[in-house]
PDB file of C-alpha atoms in Angstrom:
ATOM      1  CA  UNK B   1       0.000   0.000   0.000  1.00 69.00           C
ATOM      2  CA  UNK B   2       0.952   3.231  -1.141  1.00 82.00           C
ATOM      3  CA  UNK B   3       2.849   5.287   2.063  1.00 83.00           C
ATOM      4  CA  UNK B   4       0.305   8.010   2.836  1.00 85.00           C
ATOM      5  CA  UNK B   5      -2.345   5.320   3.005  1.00 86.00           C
ATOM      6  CA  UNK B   6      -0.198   3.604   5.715  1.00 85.00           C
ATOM      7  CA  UNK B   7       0.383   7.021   7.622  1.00 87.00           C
ATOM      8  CA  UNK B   8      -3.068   7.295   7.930  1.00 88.00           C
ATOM      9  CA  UNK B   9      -3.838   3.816   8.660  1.00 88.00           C
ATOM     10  CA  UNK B  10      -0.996   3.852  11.261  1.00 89.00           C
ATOM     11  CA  UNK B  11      -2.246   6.719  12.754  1.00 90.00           C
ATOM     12  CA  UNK B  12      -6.121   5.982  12.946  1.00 91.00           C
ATOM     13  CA  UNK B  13      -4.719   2.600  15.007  1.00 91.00           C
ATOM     14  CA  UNK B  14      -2.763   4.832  17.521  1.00 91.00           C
ATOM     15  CA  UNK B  15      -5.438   6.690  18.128  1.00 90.00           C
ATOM     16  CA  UNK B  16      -8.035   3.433  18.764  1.00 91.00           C
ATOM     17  CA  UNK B  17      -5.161   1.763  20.746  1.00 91.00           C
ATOM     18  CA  UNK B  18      -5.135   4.816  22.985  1.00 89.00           C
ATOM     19  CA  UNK B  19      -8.963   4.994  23.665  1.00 86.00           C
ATOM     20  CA  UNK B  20      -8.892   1.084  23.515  1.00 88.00           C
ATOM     21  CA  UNK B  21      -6.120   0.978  26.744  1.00 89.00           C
ATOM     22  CA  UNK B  22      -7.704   4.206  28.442  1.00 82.00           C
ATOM     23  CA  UNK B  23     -11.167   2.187  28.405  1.00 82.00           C
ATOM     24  CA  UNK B  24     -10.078  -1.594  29.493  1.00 84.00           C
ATOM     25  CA  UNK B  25      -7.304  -0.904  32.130  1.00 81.00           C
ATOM     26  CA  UNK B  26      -8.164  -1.298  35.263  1.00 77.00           C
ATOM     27  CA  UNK B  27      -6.543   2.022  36.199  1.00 72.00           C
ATOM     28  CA  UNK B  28      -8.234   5.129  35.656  1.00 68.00           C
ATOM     29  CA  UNK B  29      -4.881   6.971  34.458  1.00 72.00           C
ATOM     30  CA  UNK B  30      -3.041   4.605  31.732  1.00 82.00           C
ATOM     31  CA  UNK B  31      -1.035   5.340  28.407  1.00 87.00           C
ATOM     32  CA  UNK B  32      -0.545   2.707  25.221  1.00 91.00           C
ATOM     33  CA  UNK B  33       2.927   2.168  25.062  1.00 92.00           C
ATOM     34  CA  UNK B  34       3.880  -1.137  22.831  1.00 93.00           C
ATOM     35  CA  UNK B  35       2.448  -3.938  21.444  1.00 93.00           C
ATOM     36  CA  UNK B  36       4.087  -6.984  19.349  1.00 92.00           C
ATOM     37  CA  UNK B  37       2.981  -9.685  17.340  1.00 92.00           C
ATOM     38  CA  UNK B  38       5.092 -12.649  16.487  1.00 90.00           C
ATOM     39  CA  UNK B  39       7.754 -10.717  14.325  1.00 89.00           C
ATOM     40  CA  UNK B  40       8.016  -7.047  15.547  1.00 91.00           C
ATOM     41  CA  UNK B  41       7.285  -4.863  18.227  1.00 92.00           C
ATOM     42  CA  UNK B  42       5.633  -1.017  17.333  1.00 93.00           C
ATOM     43  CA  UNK B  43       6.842   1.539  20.263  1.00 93.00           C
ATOM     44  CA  UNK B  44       4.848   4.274  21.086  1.00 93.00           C
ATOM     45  CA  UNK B  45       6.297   7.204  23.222  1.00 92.00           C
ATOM     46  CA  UNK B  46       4.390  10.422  23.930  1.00 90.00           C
ATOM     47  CA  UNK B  47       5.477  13.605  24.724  1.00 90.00           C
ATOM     48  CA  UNK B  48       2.732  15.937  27.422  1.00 86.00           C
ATOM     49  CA  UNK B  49       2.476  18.671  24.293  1.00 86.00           C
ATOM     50  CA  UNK B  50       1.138  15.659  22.130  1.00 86.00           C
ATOM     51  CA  UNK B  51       3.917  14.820  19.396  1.00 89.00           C
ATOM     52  CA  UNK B  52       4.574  10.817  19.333  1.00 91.00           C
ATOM     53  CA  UNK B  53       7.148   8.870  18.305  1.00 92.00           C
ATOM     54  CA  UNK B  54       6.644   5.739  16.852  1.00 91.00           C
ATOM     55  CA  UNK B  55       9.516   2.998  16.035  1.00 91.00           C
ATOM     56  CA  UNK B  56       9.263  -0.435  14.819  1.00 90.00           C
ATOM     57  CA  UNK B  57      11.746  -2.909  15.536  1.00 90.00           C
ATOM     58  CA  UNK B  58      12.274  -7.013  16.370  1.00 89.00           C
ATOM     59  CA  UNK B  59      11.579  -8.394  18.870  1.00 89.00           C
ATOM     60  CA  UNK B  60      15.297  -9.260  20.096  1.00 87.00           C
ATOM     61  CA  UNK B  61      15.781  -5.559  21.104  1.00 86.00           C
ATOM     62  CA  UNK B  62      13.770  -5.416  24.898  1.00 86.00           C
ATOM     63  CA  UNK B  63      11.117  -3.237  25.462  1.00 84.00           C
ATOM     64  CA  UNK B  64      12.662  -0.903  28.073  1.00 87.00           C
ATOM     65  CA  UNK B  65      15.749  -0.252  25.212  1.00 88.00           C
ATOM     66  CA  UNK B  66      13.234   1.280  22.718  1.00 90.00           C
ATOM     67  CA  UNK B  67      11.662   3.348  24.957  1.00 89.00           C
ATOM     68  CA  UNK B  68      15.286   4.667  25.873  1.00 91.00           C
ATOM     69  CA  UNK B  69      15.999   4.741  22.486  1.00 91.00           C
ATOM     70  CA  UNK B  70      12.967   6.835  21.747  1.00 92.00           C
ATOM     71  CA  UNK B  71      13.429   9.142  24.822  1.00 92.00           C
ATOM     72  CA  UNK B  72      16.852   9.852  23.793  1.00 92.00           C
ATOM     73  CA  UNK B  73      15.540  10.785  20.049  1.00 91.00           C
ATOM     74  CA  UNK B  74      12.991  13.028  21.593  1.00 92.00           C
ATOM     75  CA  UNK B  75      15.958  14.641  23.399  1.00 91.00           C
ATOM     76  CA  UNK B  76      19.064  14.183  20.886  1.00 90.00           C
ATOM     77  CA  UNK B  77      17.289  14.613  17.696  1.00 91.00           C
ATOM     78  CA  UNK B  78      13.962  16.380  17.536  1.00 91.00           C
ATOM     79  CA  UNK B  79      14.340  19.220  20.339  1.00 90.00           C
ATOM     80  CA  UNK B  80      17.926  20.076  19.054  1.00 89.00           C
ATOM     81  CA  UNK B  81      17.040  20.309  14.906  1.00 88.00           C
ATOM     82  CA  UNK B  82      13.584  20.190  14.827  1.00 88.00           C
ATOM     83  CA  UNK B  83      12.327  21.997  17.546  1.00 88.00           C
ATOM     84  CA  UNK B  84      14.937  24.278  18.021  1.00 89.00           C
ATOM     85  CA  UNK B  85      14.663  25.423  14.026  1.00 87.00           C
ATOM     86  CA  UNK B  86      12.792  28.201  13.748  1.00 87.00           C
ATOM     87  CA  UNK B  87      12.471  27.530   9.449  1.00 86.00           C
ATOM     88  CA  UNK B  88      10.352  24.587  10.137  1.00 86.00           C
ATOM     89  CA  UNK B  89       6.754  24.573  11.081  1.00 84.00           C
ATOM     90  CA  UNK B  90       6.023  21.647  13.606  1.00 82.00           C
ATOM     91  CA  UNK B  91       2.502  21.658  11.919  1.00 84.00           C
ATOM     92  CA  UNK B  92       3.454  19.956   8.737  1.00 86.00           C
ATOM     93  CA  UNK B  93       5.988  17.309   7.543  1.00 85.00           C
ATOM     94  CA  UNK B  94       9.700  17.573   8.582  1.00 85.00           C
ATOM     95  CA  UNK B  95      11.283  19.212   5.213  1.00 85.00           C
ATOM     96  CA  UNK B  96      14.586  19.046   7.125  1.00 88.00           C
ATOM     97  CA  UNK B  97      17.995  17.414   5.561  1.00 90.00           C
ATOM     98  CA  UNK B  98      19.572  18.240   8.618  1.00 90.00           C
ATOM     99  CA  UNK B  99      16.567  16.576  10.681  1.00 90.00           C
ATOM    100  CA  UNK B 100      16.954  13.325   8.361  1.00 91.00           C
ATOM    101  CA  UNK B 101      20.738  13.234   8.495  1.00 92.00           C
ATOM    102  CA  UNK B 102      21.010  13.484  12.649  1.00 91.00           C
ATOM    103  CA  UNK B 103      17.897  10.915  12.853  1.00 91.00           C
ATOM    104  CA  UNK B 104      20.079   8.587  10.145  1.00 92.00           C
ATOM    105  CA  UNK B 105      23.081   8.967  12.067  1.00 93.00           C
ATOM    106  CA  UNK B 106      21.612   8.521  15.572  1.00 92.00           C
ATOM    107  CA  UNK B 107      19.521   5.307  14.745  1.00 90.00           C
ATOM    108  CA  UNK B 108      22.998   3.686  13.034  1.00 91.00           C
ATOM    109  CA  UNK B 109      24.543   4.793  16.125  1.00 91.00           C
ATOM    110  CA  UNK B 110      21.803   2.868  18.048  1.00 87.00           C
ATOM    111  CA  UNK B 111      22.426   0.124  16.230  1.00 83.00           C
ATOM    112  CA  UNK B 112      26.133  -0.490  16.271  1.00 80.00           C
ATOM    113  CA  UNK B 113      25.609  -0.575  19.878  1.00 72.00           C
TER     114      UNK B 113
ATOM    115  CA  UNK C   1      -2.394 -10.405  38.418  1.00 84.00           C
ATOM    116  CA  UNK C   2      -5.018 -11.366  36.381  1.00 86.00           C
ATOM    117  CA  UNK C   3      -7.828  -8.236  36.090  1.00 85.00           C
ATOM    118  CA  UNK C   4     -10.005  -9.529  32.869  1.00 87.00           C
ATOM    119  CA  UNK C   5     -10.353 -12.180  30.461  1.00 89.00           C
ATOM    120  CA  UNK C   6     -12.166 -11.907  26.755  1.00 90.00           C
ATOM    121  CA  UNK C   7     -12.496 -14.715  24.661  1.00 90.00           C
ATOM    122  CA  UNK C   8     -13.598 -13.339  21.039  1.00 91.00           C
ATOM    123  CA  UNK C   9     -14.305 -15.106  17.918  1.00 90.00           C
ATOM    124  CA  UNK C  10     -13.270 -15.339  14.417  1.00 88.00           C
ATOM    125  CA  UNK C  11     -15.898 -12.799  13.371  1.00 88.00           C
ATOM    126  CA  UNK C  12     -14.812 -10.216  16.506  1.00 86.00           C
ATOM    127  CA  UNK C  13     -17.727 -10.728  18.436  1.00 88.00           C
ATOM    128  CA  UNK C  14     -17.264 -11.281  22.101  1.00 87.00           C
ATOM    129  CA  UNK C  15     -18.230 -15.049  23.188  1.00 89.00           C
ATOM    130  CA  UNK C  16     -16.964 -14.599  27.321  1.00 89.00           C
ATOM    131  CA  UNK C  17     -15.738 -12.172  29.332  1.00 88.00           C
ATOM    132  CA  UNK C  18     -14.891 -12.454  33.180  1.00 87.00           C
ATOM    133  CA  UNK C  19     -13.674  -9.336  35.294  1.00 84.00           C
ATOM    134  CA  UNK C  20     -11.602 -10.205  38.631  1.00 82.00           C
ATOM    135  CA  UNK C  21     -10.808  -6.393  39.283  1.00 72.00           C
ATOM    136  CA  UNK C  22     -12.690  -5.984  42.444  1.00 65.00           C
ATOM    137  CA  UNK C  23     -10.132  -2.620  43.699  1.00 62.00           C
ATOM    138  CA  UNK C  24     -12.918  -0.762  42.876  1.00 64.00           C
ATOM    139  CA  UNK C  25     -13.718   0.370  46.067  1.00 64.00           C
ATOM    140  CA  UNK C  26     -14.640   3.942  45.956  1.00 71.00           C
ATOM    141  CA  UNK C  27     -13.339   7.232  47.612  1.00 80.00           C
ATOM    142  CA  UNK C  28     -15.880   9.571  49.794  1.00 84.00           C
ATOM    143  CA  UNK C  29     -14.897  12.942  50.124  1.00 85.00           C
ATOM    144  CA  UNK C  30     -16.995  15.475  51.717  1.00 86.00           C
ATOM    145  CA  UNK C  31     -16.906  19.224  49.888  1.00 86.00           C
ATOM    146  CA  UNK C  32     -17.540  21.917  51.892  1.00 86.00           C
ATOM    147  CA  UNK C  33     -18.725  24.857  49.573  1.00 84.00           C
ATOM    148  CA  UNK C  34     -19.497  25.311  46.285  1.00 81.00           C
ATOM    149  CA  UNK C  35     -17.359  25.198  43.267  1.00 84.00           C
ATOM    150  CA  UNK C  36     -15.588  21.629  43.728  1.00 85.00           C
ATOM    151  CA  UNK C  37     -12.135  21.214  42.150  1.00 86.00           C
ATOM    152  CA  UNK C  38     -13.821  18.956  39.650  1.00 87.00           C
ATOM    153  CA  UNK C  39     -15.074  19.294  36.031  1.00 86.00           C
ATOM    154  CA  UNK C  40     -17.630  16.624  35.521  1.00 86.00           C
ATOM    155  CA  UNK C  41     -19.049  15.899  32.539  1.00 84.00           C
ATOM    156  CA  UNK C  42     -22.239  13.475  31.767  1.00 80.00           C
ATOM    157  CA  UNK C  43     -21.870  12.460  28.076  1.00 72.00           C
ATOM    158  CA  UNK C  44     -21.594   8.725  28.665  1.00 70.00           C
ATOM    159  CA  UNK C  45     -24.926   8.177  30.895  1.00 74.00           C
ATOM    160  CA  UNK C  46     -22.443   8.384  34.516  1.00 80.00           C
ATOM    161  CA  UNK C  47     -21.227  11.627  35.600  1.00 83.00           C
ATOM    162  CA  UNK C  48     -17.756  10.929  35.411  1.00 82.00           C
ATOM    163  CA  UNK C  49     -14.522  13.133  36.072  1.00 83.00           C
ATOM    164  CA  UNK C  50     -13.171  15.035  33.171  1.00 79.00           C
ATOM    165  CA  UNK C  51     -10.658  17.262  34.618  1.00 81.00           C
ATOM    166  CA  UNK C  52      -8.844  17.771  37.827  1.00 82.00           C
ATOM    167  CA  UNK C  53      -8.203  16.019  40.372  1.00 80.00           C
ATOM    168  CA  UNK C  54      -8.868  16.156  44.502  1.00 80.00           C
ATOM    169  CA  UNK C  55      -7.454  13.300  46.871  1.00 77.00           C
ATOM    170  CA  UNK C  56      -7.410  10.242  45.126  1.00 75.00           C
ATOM    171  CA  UNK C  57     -10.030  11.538  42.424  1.00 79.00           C
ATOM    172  CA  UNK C  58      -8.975  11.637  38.796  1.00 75.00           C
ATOM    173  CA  UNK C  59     -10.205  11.342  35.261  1.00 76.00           C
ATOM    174  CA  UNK C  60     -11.975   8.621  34.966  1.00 74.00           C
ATOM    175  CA  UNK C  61     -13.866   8.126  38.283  1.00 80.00           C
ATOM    176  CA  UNK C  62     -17.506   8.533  37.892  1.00 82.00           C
ATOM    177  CA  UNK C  63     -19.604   9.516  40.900  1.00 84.00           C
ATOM    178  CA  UNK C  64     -21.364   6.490  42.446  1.00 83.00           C
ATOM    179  CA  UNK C  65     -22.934   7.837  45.456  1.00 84.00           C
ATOM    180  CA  UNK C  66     -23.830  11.299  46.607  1.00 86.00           C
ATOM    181  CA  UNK C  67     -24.524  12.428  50.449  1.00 86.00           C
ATOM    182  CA  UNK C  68     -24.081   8.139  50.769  1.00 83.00           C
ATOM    183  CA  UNK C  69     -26.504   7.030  48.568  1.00 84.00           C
ATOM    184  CA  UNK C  70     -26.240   5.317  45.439  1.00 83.00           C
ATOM    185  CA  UNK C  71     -27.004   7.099  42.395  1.00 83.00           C
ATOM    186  CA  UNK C  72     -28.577   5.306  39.034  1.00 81.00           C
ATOM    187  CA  UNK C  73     -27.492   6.939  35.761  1.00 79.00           C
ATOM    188  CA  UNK C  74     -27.583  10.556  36.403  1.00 84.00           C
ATOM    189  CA  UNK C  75     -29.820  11.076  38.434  1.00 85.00           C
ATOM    190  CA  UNK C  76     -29.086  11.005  42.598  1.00 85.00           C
ATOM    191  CA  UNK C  77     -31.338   8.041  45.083  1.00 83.00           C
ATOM    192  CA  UNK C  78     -34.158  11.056  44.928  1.00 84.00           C
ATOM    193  CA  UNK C  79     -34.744  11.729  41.434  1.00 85.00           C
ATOM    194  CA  UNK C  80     -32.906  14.668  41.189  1.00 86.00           C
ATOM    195  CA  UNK C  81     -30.094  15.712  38.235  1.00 87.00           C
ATOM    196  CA  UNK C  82     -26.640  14.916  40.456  1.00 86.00           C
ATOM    197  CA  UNK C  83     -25.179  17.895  38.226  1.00 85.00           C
ATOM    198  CA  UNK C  84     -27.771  19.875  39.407  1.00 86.00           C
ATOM    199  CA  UNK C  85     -27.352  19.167  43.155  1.00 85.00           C
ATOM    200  CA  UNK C  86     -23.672  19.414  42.676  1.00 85.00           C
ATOM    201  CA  UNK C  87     -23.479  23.089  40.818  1.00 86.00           C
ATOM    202  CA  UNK C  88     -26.417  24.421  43.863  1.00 86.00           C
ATOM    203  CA  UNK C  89     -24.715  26.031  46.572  1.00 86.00           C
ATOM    204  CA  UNK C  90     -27.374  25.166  49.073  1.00 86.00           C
ATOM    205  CA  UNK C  91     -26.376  21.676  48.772  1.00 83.00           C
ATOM    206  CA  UNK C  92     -22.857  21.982  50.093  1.00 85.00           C
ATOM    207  CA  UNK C  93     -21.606  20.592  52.578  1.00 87.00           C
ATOM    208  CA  UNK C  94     -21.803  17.594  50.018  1.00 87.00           C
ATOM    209  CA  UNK C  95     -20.472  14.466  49.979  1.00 88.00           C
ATOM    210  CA  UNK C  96     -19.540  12.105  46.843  1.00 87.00           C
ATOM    211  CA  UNK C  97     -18.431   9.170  46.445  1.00 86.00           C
ATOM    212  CA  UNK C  98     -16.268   8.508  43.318  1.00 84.00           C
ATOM    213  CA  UNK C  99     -15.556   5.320  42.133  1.00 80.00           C
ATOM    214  CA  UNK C 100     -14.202   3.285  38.699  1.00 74.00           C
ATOM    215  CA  UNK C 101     -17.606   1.913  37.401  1.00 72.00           C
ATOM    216  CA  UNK C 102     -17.839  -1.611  35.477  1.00 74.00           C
ATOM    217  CA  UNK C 103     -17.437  -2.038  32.181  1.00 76.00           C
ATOM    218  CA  UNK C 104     -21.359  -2.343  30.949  1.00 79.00           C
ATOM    219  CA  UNK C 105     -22.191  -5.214  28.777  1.00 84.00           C
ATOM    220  CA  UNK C 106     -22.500  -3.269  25.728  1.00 86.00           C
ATOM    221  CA  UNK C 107     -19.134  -1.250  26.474  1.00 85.00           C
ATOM    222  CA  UNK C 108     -17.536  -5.243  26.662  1.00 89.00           C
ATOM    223  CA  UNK C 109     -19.254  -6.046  23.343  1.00 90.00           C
ATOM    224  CA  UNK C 110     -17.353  -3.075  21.732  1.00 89.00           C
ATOM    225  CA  UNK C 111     -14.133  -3.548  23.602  1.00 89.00           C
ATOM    226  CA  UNK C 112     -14.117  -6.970  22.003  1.00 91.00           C
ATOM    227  CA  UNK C 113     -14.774  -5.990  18.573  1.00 91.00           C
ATOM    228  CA  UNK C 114     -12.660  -3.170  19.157  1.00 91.00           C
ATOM    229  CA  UNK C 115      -9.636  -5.326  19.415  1.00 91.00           C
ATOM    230  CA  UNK C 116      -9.955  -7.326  16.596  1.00 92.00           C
ATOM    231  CA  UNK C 117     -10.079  -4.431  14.040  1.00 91.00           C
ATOM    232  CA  UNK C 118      -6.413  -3.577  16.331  1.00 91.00           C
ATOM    233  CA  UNK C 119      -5.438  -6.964  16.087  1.00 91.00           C
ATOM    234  CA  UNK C 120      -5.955  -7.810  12.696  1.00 90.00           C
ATOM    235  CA  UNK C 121      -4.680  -3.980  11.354  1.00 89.00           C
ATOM    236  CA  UNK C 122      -1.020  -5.248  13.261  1.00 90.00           C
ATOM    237  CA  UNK C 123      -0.711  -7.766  11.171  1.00 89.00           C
ATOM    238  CA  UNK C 124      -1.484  -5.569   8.272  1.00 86.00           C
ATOM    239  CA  UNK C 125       1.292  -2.470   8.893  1.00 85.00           C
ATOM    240  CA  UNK C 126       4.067  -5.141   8.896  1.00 85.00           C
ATOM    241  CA  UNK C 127       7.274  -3.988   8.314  1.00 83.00           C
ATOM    242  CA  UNK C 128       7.931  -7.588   7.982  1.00 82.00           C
ATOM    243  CA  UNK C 129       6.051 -10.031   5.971  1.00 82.00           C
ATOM    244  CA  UNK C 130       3.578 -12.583   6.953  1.00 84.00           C
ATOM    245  CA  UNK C 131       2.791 -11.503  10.737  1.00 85.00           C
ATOM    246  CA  UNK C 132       0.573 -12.371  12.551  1.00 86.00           C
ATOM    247  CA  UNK C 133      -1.655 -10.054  15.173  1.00 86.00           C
ATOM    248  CA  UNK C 134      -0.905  -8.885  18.081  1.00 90.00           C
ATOM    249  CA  UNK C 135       0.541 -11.443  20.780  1.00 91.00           C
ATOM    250  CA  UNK C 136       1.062  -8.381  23.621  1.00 92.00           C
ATOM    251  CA  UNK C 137      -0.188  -5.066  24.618  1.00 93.00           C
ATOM    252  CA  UNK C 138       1.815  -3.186  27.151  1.00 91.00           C
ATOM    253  CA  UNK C 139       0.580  -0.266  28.799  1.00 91.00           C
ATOM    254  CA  UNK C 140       1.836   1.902  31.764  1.00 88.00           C
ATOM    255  CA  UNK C 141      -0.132  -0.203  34.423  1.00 87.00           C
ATOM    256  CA  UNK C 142      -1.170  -3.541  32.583  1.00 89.00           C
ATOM    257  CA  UNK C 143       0.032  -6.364  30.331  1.00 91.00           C
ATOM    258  CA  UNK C 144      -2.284  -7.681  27.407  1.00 91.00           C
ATOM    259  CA  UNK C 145      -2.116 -11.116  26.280  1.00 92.00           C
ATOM    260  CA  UNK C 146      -3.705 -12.769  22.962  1.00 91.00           C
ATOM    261  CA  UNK C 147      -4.103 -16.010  21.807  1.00 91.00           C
ATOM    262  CA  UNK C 148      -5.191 -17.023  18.925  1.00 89.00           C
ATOM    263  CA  UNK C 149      -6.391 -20.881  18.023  1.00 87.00           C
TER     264      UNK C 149
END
């Protein structure tokens, strides 16, 4: 399927998972964070202004790494050259070489590790 | 800890469904004046917390009692509109009982269904071929499990 058809259906399933999780736990205050099926795992982490990152990976990385992983790229990658650069609008898709060479750079640097 | 089990079938409907949550106890608290440091809303039939927070109170804790007697929908054990009692002054010193309400029936039907469309959509977005749904759901506070036969 064609990518923007898989953004959106990505995105409509983050949304139901969220609902889904804030309806069946058992606590009143509870966030989606992962799920996996036999061959990957799909991380969710969410910032308190509302911007999530998403990250697919196998299932022989644990679950607490990607969320470390993710935490860091909030902190590494998208407050230092996305945030921080006033040229880019938050509001519509990252136009940012820059942006696409740190995240490159900082996943392969993940994944030597 | 086991707090629910669904068993669902190949269409998504829901076949069973057994809740062993019984922390559900409630939490009184007794307001002196009017406003409360609550913003309640009634959209889903209970009047349920929708901001703020007082005690042990949060989002998501529906009122289940009011001056210590158990309401039915939204209306308090006299047949009045709790949201009215709560926003008239003369009523206060008040006291509510909050509580996490059960799941209803239909709300289980659609939880069910719910997770099929989410379980069969995993196996869909794939990065990988051929995968099947999901096997786990992990959340802040809970752990889901799937099988599927």
């Amino acid at each position: 399927m064609s990518k923007d058809e898989e953004n959106k259906l990505v995105y409509g399933m983050l949304h139901s998972l969220k609902s889904f999780v804030g309806r069946i736990s058992p606590d009143t205050s509870d966030a989606f964070q992962s799920y996996q099926t036999n061959n990957y795992r799909l991380t969710m982490y969410e910032t308190p202004s509302g911007v999530k990152f998403v990250m697919n990976t196998s299932l022989e990385l644990p679950l607490q790494a990607t969320r470390d992983i993710l935490h860091s790229l909030y902190k590494e990658v998208y407050v230092e050259y996305a945030v921080k650069n006033h040229m880019l609008s938050l509001q519509t898709p990252i136009n940012s070489d820059l942006f696409k060479d740190k995240l490159e750079a900082f996943i392969h640097s993940k994944m030597r590790e | 800890m086991i707090y629910s089990v669904f068993i669902i079938n190949k269409a998504g409907g829901r076949i069973y469904d057994e809740d062993f949550a019984h922390n559900r106890q409630g939490e009184e608290i007794t307001f002196p004046t009017h406003p409360i440091p609550l913003v309640l809303s009634s959209d889903t039939g209970k009047v349920m917390v929708k901001f703020g927070a007082s005690g042990n109170v949060k989002p998501g804790h529906s009122v289940t009692a009011v001056n210590k007697q158990p309401v039915s929908g939204l209306y308090t054990a006299n047949d009045k509109p709790i949201l009215d009692v709560i926003n008239d002054p003369a009523s206060y010193p008040l006291t509510i009982t909050f509580g996490r309400t059960k799941a209803s029936a239909n709300e289980k039907l659609m939880l069910a269904s719910i997770f099929h469309s989410l379980f069969a959509i995993a196996a869909q977005i794939s990065p990988v071929e051929q995968s099947s749904g999901i096997k786990e759901l992990h959340t802040e506070k809970f752990t889901l499990r799937c099988f599927q036969t």
